[in-house]
DNA sequence: GGACACTTGTAATATTCATTACACTTAGTT
DNA sequence: AACTAAGTGTAATGAATATTACAAGTGTCC
């Protein structure tokens, strides 16, 4: 009956069921990311995880249940890791750079990127997964950045009308370049320095624009 | 033997085979967009298109052949429609607004958006499709914009170091906000005015940044 | 009008896969 | 040690589905 013990802190499980469950989730993630939802086979997952098909069904109900369990767990981890705390007094270049590097770096890790691809591709079939990602990831990062930008505007470091909109734009700008390209071009694997360079350009553009300004 | 007559201009075909082929492509597009590649069924496509399974196989070989035929045709159309010619003397606000509105509007049409979703989702399985999209769509738009920006820089309307990078950033910025949100949130269907507003914000940000500037 | 190529409808074929049944073994608890 | 709940391995079951075969129809061109 898939008795999932309520376990608030997802510590390393050591019970038999817990171990099995972990192995299943790990193998399922692999297979779903490699082959996509439809093409993934339950038998293949069991082959990689060890254990038996029966147990797999007992623990997760059916294929969709397994998929949702795997994906929501990973979305949780990914969105949490994209987040970064910004203390209000951090200078604006530093804050923007930090938040952009963190979120872009995480999203570009191969496992994250393929997860993101899966979420995007199945947005029509599993809208809840897509929405959960949006709410817990991008939206939370955006909200934190908005608060920070509002503070920086108070300090006269920047001039913006709508901090929420500005935050969303900056995040989009930072993410769009590398991540979109990586999704479309399998050869494109930016390294840490590429990310730093891209973020620097974005921060600079966001702050200064391209219009000539008189020397200060 | 799938005798595809070489027909440079894809005018309305009137031959028997041509008509059948058109109906197949139309139905296949529908089904692939609705259900995805794996879940789409050849039988369902024939049911919608009329005609017979045998003819479908004669014309396209197999499922993958049909898929590639449909998708590359639509990618062609979509990427062509995203493009916009910019004459060099157009003022920079106008040029940026025009190119962004065109490409974002096209990409947000439901059929285009689902096509884009399909391309992204299958990027790992059909990398050539993804690459073709990138090369014929975003890259070409980017290149045209880069040339235009270089010209505007000559005219001292803007100051940029690398027109290609600047163009890519602007396009990413313009596209990312609405398109990414639309991919993740099925409820989110921006109207023409939303697009105009978003583009205006992007153009403004791209040109001016958020840093305070002394009154001119 | 007749030949020929293409098309049609239907029914195999053969494979894959989710899901379940069953008989048996094992781990953890008292 | 015995009991119980869960796990294992294997093999049904049943449904989809891609793909092919075949017999007969139909439009087109001479």
Short mmCIF file of C-alpha atoms (C1' of nucleotides) in Angstrom, two decimals:
data_model
loop_
_atom_site.label_atom_id
_atom_site.label_comp_id
_atom_site.label_asym_id
_atom_site.label_seq_id
_atom_site.Cartn_x
_atom_site.Cartn_y
_atom_site.Cartn_z
CA UNK A 1 0.00 0.00 0.00
CA UNK A 2 2.95 2.32 -0.52
CA UNK A 3 3.12 3.40 3.08
CA UNK A 4 5.40 6.39 2.76
CA UNK A 5 6.51 7.31 6.26
CA UNK A 6 6.13 10.97 6.90
CA UNK A 7 9.66 12.20 7.11
CA UNK A 8 10.01 15.93 7.17
CA UNK A 9 13.76 16.05 6.83
CA UNK A 10 14.72 13.91 3.85
CA UNK A 11 17.69 12.41 5.63
CA UNK A 12 19.44 9.32 4.32
CA UNK A 13 16.90 6.52 4.74
CA UNK A 14 18.23 3.28 6.06
CA UNK A 15 15.15 1.10 6.27
CA UNK A 16 14.74 -1.52 3.59
CA UNK A 17 11.87 0.25 1.89
CA UNK A 18 13.69 3.54 2.07
CA UNK A 19 16.76 2.14 0.36
CA UNK A 20 14.69 0.53 -2.35
CA UNK A 21 12.81 3.76 -2.84
CA UNK A 22 16.02 5.71 -3.25
CA UNK A 23 17.39 3.32 -5.82
CA UNK A 24 14.13 3.44 -7.76
CA UNK A 25 14.07 7.24 -7.77
CA UNK A 26 17.66 7.44 -8.91
CA UNK A 27 17.21 4.97 -11.75
CA UNK A 28 13.89 6.47 -12.78
CA UNK A 29 15.42 9.91 -12.97
CA UNK A 30 18.17 8.61 -15.23
CA UNK A 31 15.80 6.84 -17.55
CA UNK A 32 13.26 9.65 -17.73
CA UNK A 33 15.94 12.20 -18.47
CA UNK A 34 17.57 10.03 -21.11
CA UNK A 35 14.47 8.82 -22.90
CA UNK A 36 11.62 11.11 -22.00
CA UNK A 37 8.38 10.16 -20.30
CA UNK A 38 6.70 8.10 -23.00
CA UNK A 39 9.76 6.23 -24.17
CA UNK A 40 10.92 5.35 -20.67
CA UNK A 41 10.15 1.78 -19.68
CA UNK A 42 9.32 0.58 -16.21
CA UNK A 43 11.23 -2.63 -16.82
CA UNK A 44 14.35 -0.70 -17.73
CA UNK A 45 14.09 1.27 -14.53
CA UNK A 46 13.91 -1.90 -12.48
CA UNK A 47 16.85 -3.35 -14.35
CA UNK A 48 18.98 -0.36 -13.42
CA UNK A 49 17.73 -0.02 -9.87
CA UNK A 50 17.72 -3.67 -8.97
CA UNK A 51 14.73 -4.96 -7.04
CA UNK A 52 11.51 -6.02 -8.61
CA UNK A 53 8.75 -4.63 -10.72
CA UNK A 54 6.23 -5.56 -8.07
CA UNK A 55 7.90 -3.43 -5.43
CA UNK A 56 8.18 -0.55 -7.82
CA UNK A 57 4.43 -0.64 -8.40
CA UNK A 58 3.74 -1.06 -4.72
CA UNK A 59 5.71 2.03 -3.88
CA UNK A 60 4.57 4.39 -6.59
CA UNK A 61 1.26 3.12 -7.89
CA UNK A 62 1.88 3.51 -11.59
CA UNK A 63 4.17 5.09 -14.14
CA UNK A 64 2.69 8.52 -13.74
CA UNK A 65 2.98 8.29 -9.97
CA UNK A 66 6.63 7.38 -10.26
CA UNK A 67 7.23 10.18 -12.71
CA UNK A 68 5.59 12.78 -10.52
CA UNK A 69 7.48 11.54 -7.47
CA UNK A 70 10.84 11.74 -9.23
CA UNK A 71 10.22 15.02 -10.92
CA UNK A 72 8.78 16.87 -7.99
CA UNK A 73 11.67 15.75 -5.83
CA UNK A 74 14.19 17.01 -8.37
CA UNK A 75 12.30 20.23 -9.01
CA UNK A 76 12.43 20.85 -5.29
CA UNK A 77 16.19 20.35 -5.22
CA UNK A 78 16.84 22.37 -8.34
CA UNK A 79 14.71 25.33 -7.40
CA UNK A 80 16.16 25.39 -3.89
CA UNK A 81 19.68 25.42 -5.29
CA UNK A 82 18.92 28.30 -7.64
CA UNK A 83 18.02 30.53 -4.76
CA UNK A 84 20.47 32.90 -3.16
CA UNK A 85 20.06 35.23 -0.21
CA UNK A 86 21.00 38.85 -0.81
CA UNK A 87 21.67 41.16 2.08
CA UNK A 88 20.30 44.60 1.40
CA UNK A 89 23.52 46.54 1.63
CA UNK A 90 25.38 44.57 -1.03
CA UNK A 91 26.42 46.83 -3.93
CA UNK A 92 24.24 46.33 -6.94
CA UNK A 93 26.89 44.89 -9.29
CA UNK A 94 27.84 42.31 -6.73
CA UNK A 95 24.28 41.34 -5.95
CA UNK A 96 23.23 40.99 -9.56
CA UNK A 97 26.32 39.04 -10.45
CA UNK A 98 25.90 36.66 -7.56
CA UNK A 99 22.25 35.89 -8.18
CA UNK A 100 22.72 35.46 -11.92
CA UNK A 101 25.78 33.25 -11.65
CA UNK A 102 24.14 31.01 -9.13
CA UNK A 103 20.95 30.46 -11.04
CA UNK A 104 22.58 30.10 -14.44
CA UNK A 105 25.30 27.78 -13.22
CA UNK A 106 22.80 25.46 -11.57
CA UNK A 107 20.50 25.42 -14.53
CA UNK A 108 23.33 24.59 -16.92
CA UNK A 109 24.45 21.47 -15.11
CA UNK A 110 23.62 18.60 -17.46
CA UNK A 111 21.15 16.97 -15.07
CA UNK A 112 19.36 20.26 -14.44
CA UNK A 113 19.26 21.16 -18.08
CA UNK A 114 17.71 17.87 -19.06
CA UNK A 115 15.23 18.18 -16.23
CA UNK A 116 14.34 21.64 -17.47
CA UNK A 117 13.95 20.25 -20.98
CA UNK A 118 11.62 17.57 -19.69
CA UNK A 119 9.52 20.11 -17.81
CA UNK A 120 9.25 22.34 -20.85
CA UNK A 121 8.45 19.47 -23.17
CA UNK A 122 5.72 18.05 -20.96
CA UNK A 123 4.25 21.40 -20.00
CA UNK A 124 1.10 20.51 -21.90
CA UNK A 125 0.70 17.05 -20.39
CA UNK A 126 1.76 17.82 -16.81
CA UNK A 127 0.98 21.50 -16.31
CA UNK A 128 1.26 21.17 -12.55
CA UNK A 129 4.91 20.22 -12.76
CA UNK A 130 5.63 23.22 -14.93
CA UNK A 131 3.71 25.52 -12.65
CA UNK A 132 5.45 24.16 -9.56
CA UNK A 133 8.80 24.80 -11.17
CA UNK A 134 7.85 28.33 -12.12
CA UNK A 135 6.49 29.16 -8.67
CA UNK A 136 9.29 27.63 -6.61
CA UNK A 137 12.15 28.50 -8.88
CA UNK A 138 12.08 31.53 -11.15
CA UNK A 139 9.30 33.29 -9.25
CA UNK A 140 11.01 33.02 -5.89
CA UNK A 141 14.36 34.11 -7.26
CA UNK A 142 12.59 36.97 -8.96
CA UNK A 143 10.81 38.02 -5.80
CA UNK A 144 14.01 38.03 -3.78
CA UNK A 145 15.74 40.04 -6.44
CA UNK A 146 12.83 42.47 -6.62
CA UNK A 147 13.10 43.22 -2.92
CA UNK A 148 16.81 43.72 -3.28
CA UNK A 149 16.41 46.02 -6.28
CA UNK A 150 13.80 48.07 -4.42
CA UNK A 151 16.34 48.56 -1.67
CA UNK A 152 19.06 49.55 -4.12
CA UNK A 153 16.67 52.03 -5.69
CA UNK A 154 16.08 53.59 -2.26
CA UNK A 155 19.83 53.93 -2.02
CA UNK A 156 19.79 55.76 -5.37
CA UNK A 157 22.10 53.21 -6.94
CA UNK A 158 19.58 52.57 -9.66
CA UNK A 159 16.37 54.08 -10.98
CA UNK A 160 13.49 51.76 -11.69
CA UNK A 161 9.76 52.12 -11.83
CA UNK A 162 8.68 48.58 -11.07
CA UNK A 163 11.14 46.42 -9.10
CA UNK A 164 9.19 43.25 -9.82
CA UNK A 165 9.27 43.81 -13.54
CA UNK A 166 12.90 44.85 -13.47
CA UNK A 167 13.84 41.74 -11.49
CA UNK A 168 12.03 39.49 -13.89
CA UNK A 169 13.70 41.13 -16.84
CA UNK A 170 17.14 40.78 -15.38
CA UNK A 171 16.66 37.13 -14.56
CA UNK A 172 15.33 36.46 -18.02
CA UNK A 173 18.21 38.29 -19.58
CA UNK A 174 20.78 36.40 -17.58
CA UNK A 175 19.23 33.04 -18.14
CA UNK A 176 18.11 33.35 -21.72
CA UNK A 177 21.40 33.61 -23.51
CA UNK A 178 23.25 30.52 -22.35
CA UNK A 179 20.40 28.32 -21.25
CA UNK A 180 18.33 28.67 -24.39
CA UNK A 181 21.35 28.05 -26.54
CA UNK A 182 22.31 25.02 -24.52
CA UNK A 183 18.83 23.59 -24.93
CA UNK A 184 18.99 23.94 -28.68
CA UNK A 185 22.60 23.02 -29.30
CA UNK A 186 23.89 19.83 -27.70
CA UNK A 187 27.46 20.80 -28.56
CA UNK A 188 27.23 23.95 -26.53
CA UNK A 189 28.59 23.28 -23.06
CA UNK A 190 29.68 26.56 -21.50
CA UNK A 191 32.31 26.38 -18.79
CA UNK A 192 32.44 28.43 -15.62
CA UNK A 193 34.37 31.22 -17.32
CA UNK A 194 31.83 31.42 -20.12
CA UNK A 195 29.14 31.83 -17.53
CA UNK A 196 31.05 34.52 -15.69
CA UNK A 197 31.64 36.40 -18.92
CA UNK A 198 28.03 36.16 -20.00
CA UNK A 199 26.79 37.32 -16.62
CA UNK A 200 29.20 40.23 -16.61
CA UNK A 201 27.87 41.35 -19.96
CA UNK A 202 24.30 41.05 -18.75
CA UNK A 203 24.93 42.98 -15.56
CA UNK A 204 26.65 45.69 -17.50
CA UNK A 205 23.84 45.93 -20.02
CA UNK A 206 21.20 45.89 -17.34
CA UNK A 207 22.86 48.71 -15.46
CA UNK A 208 24.00 50.92 -18.29
CA UNK A 209 22.16 50.11 -21.48
CA UNK A 210 23.79 50.87 -24.79
CA UNK A 211 22.90 54.50 -25.17
CA UNK A 212 25.87 56.83 -24.98
CA UNK A 213 26.05 58.70 -21.71
CA UNK A 214 28.01 61.83 -20.98
CA UNK A 215 31.13 61.27 -18.96
CA UNK A 216 30.38 61.64 -15.28
CA UNK B 1 8.76 5.05 -53.55
CA UNK B 2 7.82 8.43 -52.14
CA UNK B 3 8.46 10.31 -55.34
CA UNK B 4 8.61 13.82 -53.99
CA UNK B 5 8.58 16.13 -56.98
CA UNK B 6 11.20 18.81 -56.66
CA UNK B 7 9.19 21.94 -56.26
CA UNK B 8 11.19 24.94 -55.32
CA UNK B 9 8.28 27.25 -54.63
CA UNK B 10 5.91 25.41 -52.34
CA UNK B 11 2.84 26.54 -54.26
CA UNK B 12 -0.52 24.88 -53.68
CA UNK B 13 -0.10 21.39 -55.07
CA UNK B 14 -2.96 20.13 -57.14
CA UNK B 15 -1.81 16.67 -58.17
CA UNK B 16 -3.37 13.74 -56.43
CA UNK B 17 -0.26 12.83 -54.51
CA UNK B 18 0.34 16.45 -53.62
CA UNK B 19 -3.10 16.84 -52.13
CA UNK B 20 -2.72 13.68 -50.10
CA UNK B 21 0.67 14.81 -48.94
CA UNK B 22 -0.70 18.12 -47.76
CA UNK B 23 -3.49 16.50 -45.81
CA UNK B 24 -1.04 14.10 -44.19
CA UNK B 25 1.30 16.89 -43.19
CA UNK B 26 -1.51 18.94 -41.72
CA UNK B 27 -2.94 16.08 -39.69
CA UNK B 28 0.49 14.92 -38.60
CA UNK B 29 1.36 18.38 -37.38
CA UNK B 30 -1.81 18.50 -35.31
CA UNK B 31 -1.26 15.13 -33.74
CA UNK B 32 2.43 15.61 -33.05
CA UNK B 33 1.81 18.98 -31.44
CA UNK B 34 -1.05 17.67 -29.33
CA UNK B 35 0.47 14.41 -28.19
CA UNK B 36 4.20 14.61 -28.70
CA UNK B 37 6.35 12.37 -30.87
CA UNK B 38 6.16 9.10 -28.95
CA UNK B 39 2.50 9.27 -28.05
CA UNK B 40 1.37 10.23 -31.54
CA UNK B 41 -0.09 7.33 -33.49
CA UNK B 42 0.18 6.83 -37.23
CA UNK B 43 -3.35 5.44 -37.32
CA UNK B 44 -4.72 8.55 -35.67
CA UNK B 45 -3.00 10.71 -38.24
CA UNK B 46 -4.58 8.76 -41.08
CA UNK B 47 -7.97 8.97 -39.41
CA UNK B 48 -7.74 12.75 -39.34
CA UNK B 49 -6.20 13.17 -42.76
CA UNK B 50 -8.31 10.66 -44.61
CA UNK B 51 -6.54 8.38 -47.06
CA UNK B 52 -4.81 5.20 -46.12
CA UNK B 53 -2.00 4.02 -43.92
CA UNK B 54 -0.32 2.46 -46.93
CA UNK B 55 -0.09 5.76 -48.77
CA UNK B 56 1.21 7.47 -45.69
CA UNK B 57 4.04 4.96 -45.45
CA UNK B 58 4.70 5.17 -49.18
CA UNK B 59 5.10 8.90 -49.00
CA UNK B 60 7.18 9.26 -45.86
CA UNK B 61 8.87 5.94 -45.23
CA UNK B 62 8.24 5.66 -41.51
CA UNK B 63 7.17 7.60 -38.46
CA UNK B 64 10.46 9.37 -38.09
CA UNK B 65 10.44 10.35 -41.74
CA UNK B 66 6.99 11.81 -41.39
CA UNK B 67 7.98 13.64 -38.25
CA UNK B 68 11.07 15.15 -39.82
CA UNK B 69 9.11 16.16 -42.91
CA UNK B 70 6.43 17.91 -40.89
CA UNK B 71 8.75 19.56 -38.46
CA UNK B 72 11.28 20.81 -40.93
CA UNK B 73 8.52 22.30 -43.03
CA UNK B 74 7.06 24.12 -40.05
CA UNK B 75 10.45 25.21 -38.77
CA UNK B 76 11.07 26.70 -42.19
CA UNK B 77 7.81 28.64 -42.06
CA UNK B 78 8.23 29.76 -38.48
CA UNK B 79 11.81 30.91 -38.83
CA UNK B 80 11.01 32.73 -42.07
CA UNK B 81 8.13 34.55 -40.40
CA UNK B 82 10.26 35.64 -37.48
CA UNK B 83 12.59 37.50 -39.77
CA UNK B 84 12.24 41.17 -40.52
CA UNK B 85 14.24 43.40 -42.82
CA UNK B 86 15.67 46.55 -41.26
CA UNK B 87 16.83 49.40 -43.39
CA UNK B 88 19.92 50.98 -42.00
CA UNK B 89 18.59 54.45 -41.45
CA UNK B 90 15.70 53.42 -39.22
CA UNK B 91 16.03 55.04 -35.77
CA UNK B 92 17.15 52.57 -33.20
CA UNK B 93 13.99 52.52 -31.05
CA UNK B 94 11.89 51.79 -34.09
CA UNK B 95 14.17 49.09 -35.38
CA UNK B 96 14.47 47.28 -32.09
CA UNK B 97 10.77 47.48 -31.44
CA UNK B 98 9.90 46.18 -34.86
CA UNK B 99 12.22 43.20 -34.78
CA UNK B 100 11.27 42.22 -31.26
CA UNK B 101 7.53 42.52 -31.77
CA UNK B 102 7.68 40.47 -34.93
CA UNK B 103 9.68 37.63 -33.51
CA UNK B 104 7.88 37.48 -30.17
CA UNK B 105 4.42 37.72 -31.70
CA UNK B 106 5.12 34.88 -34.08
CA UNK B 107 6.64 32.67 -31.45
CA UNK B 108 3.70 33.18 -29.11
CA UNK B 109 1.07 32.00 -31.54
CA UNK B 110 -0.24 28.74 -30.09
CA UNK B 111 0.92 26.62 -33.01
CA UNK B 112 4.39 28.14 -32.94
CA UNK B 113 4.70 27.85 -29.21
CA UNK B 114 3.82 24.17 -29.24
CA UNK B 115 6.22 23.61 -32.11
CA UNK B 116 8.91 25.34 -30.11
CA UNK B 117 8.05 23.17 -27.13
CA UNK B 118 8.38 20.08 -29.25
CA UNK B 119 11.75 21.18 -30.59
CA UNK B 120 13.04 21.90 -27.11
CA UNK B 121 11.70 18.67 -25.69
CA UNK B 122 13.18 16.51 -28.40
CA UNK B 123 16.46 18.36 -28.62
CA UNK B 124 18.26 15.30 -27.28
CA UNK B 125 16.59 12.84 -29.67
CA UNK B 126 16.57 14.98 -32.81
CA UNK B 127 19.44 17.40 -32.41
CA UNK B 128 19.38 18.27 -36.09
CA UNK B 129 15.91 19.74 -35.81
CA UNK B 130 16.96 21.87 -32.89
CA UNK B 131 20.08 23.00 -34.68
CA UNK B 132 18.16 23.82 -37.84
CA UNK B 133 15.78 25.95 -35.83
CA UNK B 134 18.59 27.76 -34.12
CA UNK B 135 20.49 28.42 -37.37
CA UNK B 136 17.54 29.49 -39.48
CA UNK B 137 15.61 31.34 -36.81
CA UNK B 138 17.32 33.01 -33.89
CA UNK B 139 20.75 33.08 -35.52
CA UNK B 140 19.53 34.77 -38.67
CA UNK B 141 17.44 37.29 -36.79
CA UNK B 142 20.42 37.93 -34.60
CA UNK B 143 22.75 38.42 -37.54
CA UNK B 144 20.42 40.89 -39.20
CA UNK B 145 20.04 42.78 -35.97
CA UNK B 146 23.80 42.79 -35.46
CA UNK B 147 24.38 44.44 -38.82
CA UNK B 148 21.73 46.99 -38.01
CA UNK B 149 23.19 47.72 -34.58
CA UNK B 150 26.64 48.13 -36.09
CA UNK B 151 25.20 50.75 -38.41
CA UNK B 152 23.44 52.54 -35.57
CA UNK B 153 26.69 52.52 -33.64
CA UNK B 154 28.41 54.21 -36.58
CA UNK B 155 25.69 56.82 -36.42
CA UNK B 156 26.53 57.33 -32.73
CA UNK B 157 23.03 56.43 -31.66
CA UNK B 158 24.40 53.71 -29.43
CA UNK B 159 27.72 52.57 -28.04
CA UNK B 160 28.52 48.89 -28.20
CA UNK B 161 31.65 46.83 -28.30
CA UNK B 162 30.40 43.72 -29.98
CA UNK B 163 27.32 44.07 -32.21
CA UNK B 164 26.85 40.33 -32.48
CA UNK B 165 26.79 39.84 -28.75
CA UNK B 166 24.58 42.87 -28.23
CA UNK B 167 22.13 41.62 -30.84
CA UNK B 168 21.97 38.20 -29.28
CA UNK B 169 21.39 39.70 -25.87
CA UNK B 170 18.61 41.92 -27.05
CA UNK B 171 16.81 39.12 -28.83
CA UNK B 172 17.16 36.89 -25.80
CA UNK B 173 15.87 39.62 -23.55
CA UNK B 174 12.87 40.31 -25.73
CA UNK B 175 11.97 36.70 -26.20
CA UNK B 176 12.71 35.31 -22.77
CA UNK B 177 10.15 37.08 -20.66
CA UNK B 178 6.91 36.20 -22.37
CA UNK B 179 7.88 33.07 -24.25
CA UNK B 180 9.43 31.27 -21.31
CA UNK B 181 6.50 32.14 -19.12
CA UNK B 182 4.07 30.96 -21.75
CA UNK B 183 5.90 27.65 -22.02
CA UNK B 184 5.65 27.08 -18.30
CA UNK B 185 2.19 28.42 -17.63
CA UNK B 186 -0.62 27.21 -19.89
CA UNK B 187 -2.95 29.90 -18.52
CA UNK B 188 -0.65 32.64 -19.65
CA UNK B 189 -1.81 33.86 -23.06
CA UNK B 190 -0.50 37.37 -23.65
CA UNK B 191 -2.44 39.55 -26.07
CA UNK B 192 -1.01 41.96 -28.60
CA UNK B 193 -0.96 44.80 -26.10
CA UNK B 194 0.91 42.71 -23.56
CA UNK B 195 3.49 42.01 -26.20
CA UNK B 196 3.82 45.67 -27.12
CA UNK B 197 4.22 46.62 -23.48
CA UNK B 198 6.81 43.96 -22.82
CA UNK B 199 8.79 44.91 -25.90
CA UNK B 200 8.68 48.58 -24.97
CA UNK B 201 10.13 47.77 -21.57
CA UNK B 202 12.86 45.67 -23.13
CA UNK B 203 13.82 48.30 -25.66
CA UNK B 204 13.95 50.90 -22.96
CA UNK B 205 16.09 48.74 -20.73
CA UNK B 206 18.40 47.76 -23.55
CA UNK B 207 18.96 51.38 -24.50
CA UNK B 208 19.14 53.02 -21.10
CA UNK B 209 19.82 50.49 -18.42
CA UNK B 210 18.71 51.22 -14.89
CA UNK B 211 21.60 53.32 -13.69
CA UNK B 212 20.66 56.94 -13.06
CA UNK B 213 21.94 59.24 -15.76
CA UNK B 214 22.35 63.01 -15.53
CA UNK B 215 19.72 64.99 -17.43
CA UNK B 216 20.91 65.72 -20.96
"C1'" DG C 1 -11.29 2.82 -73.66
"C1'" DG C 2 -7.40 0.61 -71.67
"C1'" DA C 3 -2.97 0.36 -69.25
"C1'" DC C 4 -0.49 1.71 -65.38
"C1'" DA C 5 0.64 3.78 -61.30
"C1'" DC C 6 -0.99 5.27 -57.33
"C1'" DT C 7 -4.49 4.74 -53.65
"C1'" DT C 8 -7.60 2.46 -50.54
"C1'" DG C 9 -9.43 -0.62 -46.73
"C1'" DT C 10 -8.71 -4.19 -44.05
"C1'" DA C 11 -6.40 -7.45 -41.85
"C1'" DA C 12 -2.14 -9.69 -40.53
"C1'" DT C 13 2.45 -9.49 -37.96
"C1'" DA C 14 5.33 -8.78 -34.42
"C1'" DT C 15 6.93 -6.11 -30.90
"C1'" DT C 16 6.76 -3.42 -26.96
"C1'" DC C 17 5.05 -2.27 -22.69
"C1'" DA C 18 2.16 -1.15 -18.54
"C1'" DT C 19 0.15 -3.68 -15.19
"C1'" DT C 20 -1.14 -7.79 -12.40
"C1'" DA C 21 -0.89 -12.60 -10.44
"C1'" DC C 22 1.43 -15.97 -7.96
"C1'" DA C 23 4.43 -18.68 -5.47
"C1'" DC C 24 8.43 -18.01 -2.82
"C1'" DT C 25 12.09 -15.77 0.07
"C1'" DT C 26 13.79 -12.47 3.25
"C1'" DA C 27 14.23 -8.92 7.09
"C1'" DG C 28 12.75 -7.17 11.35
"C1'" DT C 29 10.07 -7.75 15.63
"C1'" DT C 30 8.40 -10.05 19.66
"C1'" DA D 1 12.50 -19.18 16.79
"C1'" DA D 2 8.14 -17.75 14.82
"C1'" DC D 3 5.29 -14.35 12.79
"C1'" DT D 4 4.34 -10.85 9.78
"C1'" DA D 5 4.91 -7.55 6.43
"C1'" DA D 6 7.45 -6.46 2.60
"C1'" DG D 7 10.41 -7.79 -1.24
"C1'" DT D 8 11.68 -10.93 -5.28
"C1'" DG D 9 11.48 -13.40 -9.88
"C1'" DT D 10 9.00 -14.97 -13.37
"C1'" DA D 11 5.56 -15.17 -16.19
"C1'" DA D 12 0.80 -14.04 -17.56
"C1'" DT D 13 -2.44 -10.59 -19.50
"C1'" DG D 14 -4.09 -7.35 -22.43
"C1'" DA D 15 -3.76 -3.43 -24.96
"C1'" DA D 16 -1.28 -0.25 -28.28
"C1'" DT D 17 1.22 0.38 -32.04
"C1'" DA D 18 4.53 0.52 -35.95
"C1'" DT D 19 4.88 -1.69 -40.06
"C1'" DT D 20 3.72 -4.84 -43.96
"C1'" DA D 21 0.79 -7.68 -47.09
"C1'" DC D 22 -2.82 -8.15 -50.17
"C1'" DA D 23 -6.76 -7.72 -53.04
"C1'" DA D 24 -9.42 -4.41 -55.25
"C1'" DG D 25 -10.57 0.44 -56.70
"C1'" DT D 26 -9.63 4.81 -59.27
"C1'" DG D 27 -7.68 8.71 -61.56
"C1'" DT D 28 -4.63 9.99 -65.45
"C1'" DC D 29 -2.51 9.76 -69.86
"C1'" DC D 30 -2.10 7.68 -74.36
#
